[in-house]
PDB file of C-alpha atoms in Angstrom:
ATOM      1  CA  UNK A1400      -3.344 123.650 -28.556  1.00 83.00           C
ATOM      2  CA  UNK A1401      -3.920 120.933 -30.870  1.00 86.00           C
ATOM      3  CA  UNK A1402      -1.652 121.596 -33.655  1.00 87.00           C
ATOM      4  CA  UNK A1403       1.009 122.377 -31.106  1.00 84.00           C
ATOM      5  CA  UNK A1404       0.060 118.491 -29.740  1.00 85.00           C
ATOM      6  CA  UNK A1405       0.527 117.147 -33.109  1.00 84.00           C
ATOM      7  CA  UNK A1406       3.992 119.421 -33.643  1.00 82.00           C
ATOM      8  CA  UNK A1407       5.412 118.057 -30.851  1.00 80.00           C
ATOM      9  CA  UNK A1408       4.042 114.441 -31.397  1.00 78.00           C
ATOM     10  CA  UNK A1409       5.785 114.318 -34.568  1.00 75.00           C
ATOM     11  CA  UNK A1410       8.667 115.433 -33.576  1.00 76.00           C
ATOM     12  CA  UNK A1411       9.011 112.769 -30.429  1.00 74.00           C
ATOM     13  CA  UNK A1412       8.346 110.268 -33.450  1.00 70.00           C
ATOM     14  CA  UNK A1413      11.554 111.821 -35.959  1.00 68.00           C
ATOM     15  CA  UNK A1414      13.194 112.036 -32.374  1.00 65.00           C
ATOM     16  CA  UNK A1415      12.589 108.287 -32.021  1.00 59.00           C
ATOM     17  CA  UNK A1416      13.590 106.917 -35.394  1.00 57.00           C
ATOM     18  CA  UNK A1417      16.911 109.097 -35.164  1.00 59.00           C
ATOM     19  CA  UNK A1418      18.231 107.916 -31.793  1.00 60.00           C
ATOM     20  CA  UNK A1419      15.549 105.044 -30.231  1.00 62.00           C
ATOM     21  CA  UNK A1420      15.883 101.207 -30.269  1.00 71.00           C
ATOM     22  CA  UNK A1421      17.402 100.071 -32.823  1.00 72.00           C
ATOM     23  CA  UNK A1422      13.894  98.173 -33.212  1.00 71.00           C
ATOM     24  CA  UNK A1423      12.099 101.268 -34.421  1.00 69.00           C
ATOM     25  CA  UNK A1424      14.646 103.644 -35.558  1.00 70.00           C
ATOM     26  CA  UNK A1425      15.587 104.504 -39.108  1.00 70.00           C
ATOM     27  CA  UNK A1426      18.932 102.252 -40.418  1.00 69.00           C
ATOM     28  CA  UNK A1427      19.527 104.180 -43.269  1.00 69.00           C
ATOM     29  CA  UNK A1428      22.122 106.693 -41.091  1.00 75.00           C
ATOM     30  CA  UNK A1429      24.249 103.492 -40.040  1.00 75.00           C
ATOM     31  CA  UNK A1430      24.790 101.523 -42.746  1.00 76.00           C
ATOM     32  CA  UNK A1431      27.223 101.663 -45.385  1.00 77.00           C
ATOM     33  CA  UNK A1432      27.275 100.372 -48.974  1.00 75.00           C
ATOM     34  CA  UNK A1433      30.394  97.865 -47.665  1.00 77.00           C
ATOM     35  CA  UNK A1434      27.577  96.032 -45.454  1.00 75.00           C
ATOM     36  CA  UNK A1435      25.830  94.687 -48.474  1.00 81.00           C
ATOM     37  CA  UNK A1436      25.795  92.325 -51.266  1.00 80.00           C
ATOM     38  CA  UNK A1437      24.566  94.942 -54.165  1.00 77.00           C
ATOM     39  CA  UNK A1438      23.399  93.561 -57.836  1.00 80.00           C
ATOM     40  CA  UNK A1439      23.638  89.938 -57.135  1.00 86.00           C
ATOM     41  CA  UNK A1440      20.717  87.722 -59.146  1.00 89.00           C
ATOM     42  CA  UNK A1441      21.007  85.245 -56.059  1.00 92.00           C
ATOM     43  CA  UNK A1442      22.189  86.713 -52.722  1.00 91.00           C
ATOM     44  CA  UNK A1443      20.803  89.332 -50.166  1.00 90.00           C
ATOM     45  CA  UNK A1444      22.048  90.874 -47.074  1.00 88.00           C
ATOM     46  CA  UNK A1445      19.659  91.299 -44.484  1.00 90.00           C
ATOM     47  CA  UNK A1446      19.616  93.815 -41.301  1.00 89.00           C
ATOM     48  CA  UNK A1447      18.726  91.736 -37.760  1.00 91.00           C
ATOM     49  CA  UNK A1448      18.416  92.927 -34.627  1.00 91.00           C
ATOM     50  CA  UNK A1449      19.348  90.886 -31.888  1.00 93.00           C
ATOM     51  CA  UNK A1450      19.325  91.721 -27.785  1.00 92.00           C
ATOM     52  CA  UNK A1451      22.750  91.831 -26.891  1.00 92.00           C
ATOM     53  CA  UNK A1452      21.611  89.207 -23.943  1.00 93.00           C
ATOM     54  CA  UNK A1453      21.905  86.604 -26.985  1.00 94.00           C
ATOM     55  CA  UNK A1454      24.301  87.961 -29.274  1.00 94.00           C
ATOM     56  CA  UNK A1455      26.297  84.655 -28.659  1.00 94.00           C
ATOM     57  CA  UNK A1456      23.045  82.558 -29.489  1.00 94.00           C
ATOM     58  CA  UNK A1457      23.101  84.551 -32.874  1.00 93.00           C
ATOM     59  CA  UNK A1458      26.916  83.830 -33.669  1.00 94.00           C
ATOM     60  CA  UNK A1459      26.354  80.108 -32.696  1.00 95.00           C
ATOM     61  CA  UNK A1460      23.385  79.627 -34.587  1.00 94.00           C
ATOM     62  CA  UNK A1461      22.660  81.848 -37.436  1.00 94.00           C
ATOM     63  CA  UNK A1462      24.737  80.176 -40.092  1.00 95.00           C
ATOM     64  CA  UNK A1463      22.395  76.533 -39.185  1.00 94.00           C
ATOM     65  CA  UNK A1464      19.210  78.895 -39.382  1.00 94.00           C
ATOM     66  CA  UNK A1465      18.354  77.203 -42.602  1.00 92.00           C
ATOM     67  CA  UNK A1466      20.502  76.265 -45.878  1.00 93.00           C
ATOM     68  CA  UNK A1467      21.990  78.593 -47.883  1.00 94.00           C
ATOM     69  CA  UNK A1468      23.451  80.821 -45.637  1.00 94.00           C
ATOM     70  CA  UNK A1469      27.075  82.503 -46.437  1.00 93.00           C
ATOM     71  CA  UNK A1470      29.032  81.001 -43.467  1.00 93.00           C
ATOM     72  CA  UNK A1471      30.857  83.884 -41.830  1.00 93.00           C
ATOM     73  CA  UNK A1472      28.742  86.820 -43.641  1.00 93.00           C
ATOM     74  CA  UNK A1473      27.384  88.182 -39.987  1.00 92.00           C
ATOM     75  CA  UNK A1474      29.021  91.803 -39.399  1.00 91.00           C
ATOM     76  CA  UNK A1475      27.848  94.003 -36.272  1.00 91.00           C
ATOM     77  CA  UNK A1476      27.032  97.209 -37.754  1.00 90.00           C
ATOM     78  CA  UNK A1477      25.760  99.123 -34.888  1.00 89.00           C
ATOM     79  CA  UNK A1478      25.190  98.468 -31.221  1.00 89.00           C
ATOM     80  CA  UNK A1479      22.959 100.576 -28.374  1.00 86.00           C
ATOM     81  CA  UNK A1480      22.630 100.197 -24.786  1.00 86.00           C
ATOM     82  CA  UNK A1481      20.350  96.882 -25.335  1.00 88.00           C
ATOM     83  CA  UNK A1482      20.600  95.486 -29.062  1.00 89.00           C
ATOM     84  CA  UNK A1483      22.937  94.476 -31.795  1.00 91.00           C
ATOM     85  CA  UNK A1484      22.222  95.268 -35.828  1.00 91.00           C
ATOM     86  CA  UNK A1485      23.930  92.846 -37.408  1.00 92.00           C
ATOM     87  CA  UNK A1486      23.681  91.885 -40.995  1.00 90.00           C
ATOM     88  CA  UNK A1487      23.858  88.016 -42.645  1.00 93.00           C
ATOM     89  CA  UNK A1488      23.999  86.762 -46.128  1.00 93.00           C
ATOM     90  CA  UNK A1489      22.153  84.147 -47.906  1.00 93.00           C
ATOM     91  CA  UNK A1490      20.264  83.283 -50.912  1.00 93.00           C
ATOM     92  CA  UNK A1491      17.431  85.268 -51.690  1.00 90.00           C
ATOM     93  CA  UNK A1492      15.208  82.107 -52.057  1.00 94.00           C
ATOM     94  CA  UNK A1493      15.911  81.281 -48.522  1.00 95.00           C
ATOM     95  CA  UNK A1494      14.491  84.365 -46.863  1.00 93.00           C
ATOM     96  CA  UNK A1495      11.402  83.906 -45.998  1.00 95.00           C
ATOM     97  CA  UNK A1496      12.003  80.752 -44.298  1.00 96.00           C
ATOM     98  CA  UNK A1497      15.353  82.291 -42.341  1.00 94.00           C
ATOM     99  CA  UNK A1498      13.022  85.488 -41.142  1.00 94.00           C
ATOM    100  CA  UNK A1499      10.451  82.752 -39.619  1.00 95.00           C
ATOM    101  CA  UNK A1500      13.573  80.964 -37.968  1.00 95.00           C
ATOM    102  CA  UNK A1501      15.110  84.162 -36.689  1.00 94.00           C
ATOM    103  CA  UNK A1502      11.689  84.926 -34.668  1.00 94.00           C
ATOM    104  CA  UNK A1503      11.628  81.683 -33.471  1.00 95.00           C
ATOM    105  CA  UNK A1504      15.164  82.723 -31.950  1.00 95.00           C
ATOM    106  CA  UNK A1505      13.800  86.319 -30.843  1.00 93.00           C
ATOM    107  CA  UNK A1506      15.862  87.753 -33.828  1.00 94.00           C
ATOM    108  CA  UNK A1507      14.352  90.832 -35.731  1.00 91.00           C
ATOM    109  CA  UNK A1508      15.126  91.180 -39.130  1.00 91.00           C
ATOM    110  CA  UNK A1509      14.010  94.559 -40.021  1.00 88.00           C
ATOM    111  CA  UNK A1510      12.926  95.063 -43.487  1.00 85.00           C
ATOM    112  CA  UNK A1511      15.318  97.494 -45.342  1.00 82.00           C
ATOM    113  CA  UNK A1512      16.332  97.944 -48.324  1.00 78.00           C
ATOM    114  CA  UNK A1513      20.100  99.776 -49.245  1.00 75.00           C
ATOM    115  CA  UNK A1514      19.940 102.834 -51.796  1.00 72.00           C
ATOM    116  CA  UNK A1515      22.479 105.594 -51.909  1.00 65.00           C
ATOM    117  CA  UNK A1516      20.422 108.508 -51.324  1.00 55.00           C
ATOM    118  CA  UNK A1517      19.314 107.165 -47.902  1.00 46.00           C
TER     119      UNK A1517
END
């Protein structure tokens, strides 16, 4: 009974990364290589989640987040029922600061990193 509790716990949790919120799920499935900057020394595209309640706030605001932000680099990837993935790109000496600043707005940026294989 156990094993067959752990079976079908993991497989609620691949279940979950493959079609849950796009807070917890794995990215890798809906992005493409066009959605990022690739082999730049000084920029980095980011993946952020944002409630679709404040999408707006997000196209107002994230270019004023902090400096050295590419103005118009926001594309909507993917949406669900309740959030927006989005991506935004800005100097890689900026992010830190622009990930505090997006919580402060109730944006996620979710840590991801492009590769082929994925």
């Amino acid at each position: 009974a156990a094993a067959y509790n752990n079976l079908k716990s993991s497989l609620q949790n691949i279940e979950k990364k493959q079609t849950g919120s796009l807070v917890t799920r794995n990215l890798g499935d809906l992005v493409k290589k066009e959605h990022f900057v690739l082999d730049s020394e000084y920029l980095v595209t980011l993946l952020v989640v944002v409630p679709l309640a404040i999408v707006n706030d997000w196209n107002a605001k994230y270019e004023k987040l902090t400096d050295m932000i590419v103005p118009r680099s926001s594309q909507l990837v993917y949406q669900d029922n309740d959030n927006a993935l989005l991506t935004v790109t800005l100097f890689s000496k900026v992010v830190d600061e622009f990930k505090n600043k997006a919580r402060e707005n109730k944006f996620l940026v979710r840590e991801f990193s492009y590769n082929d294989e994925e």
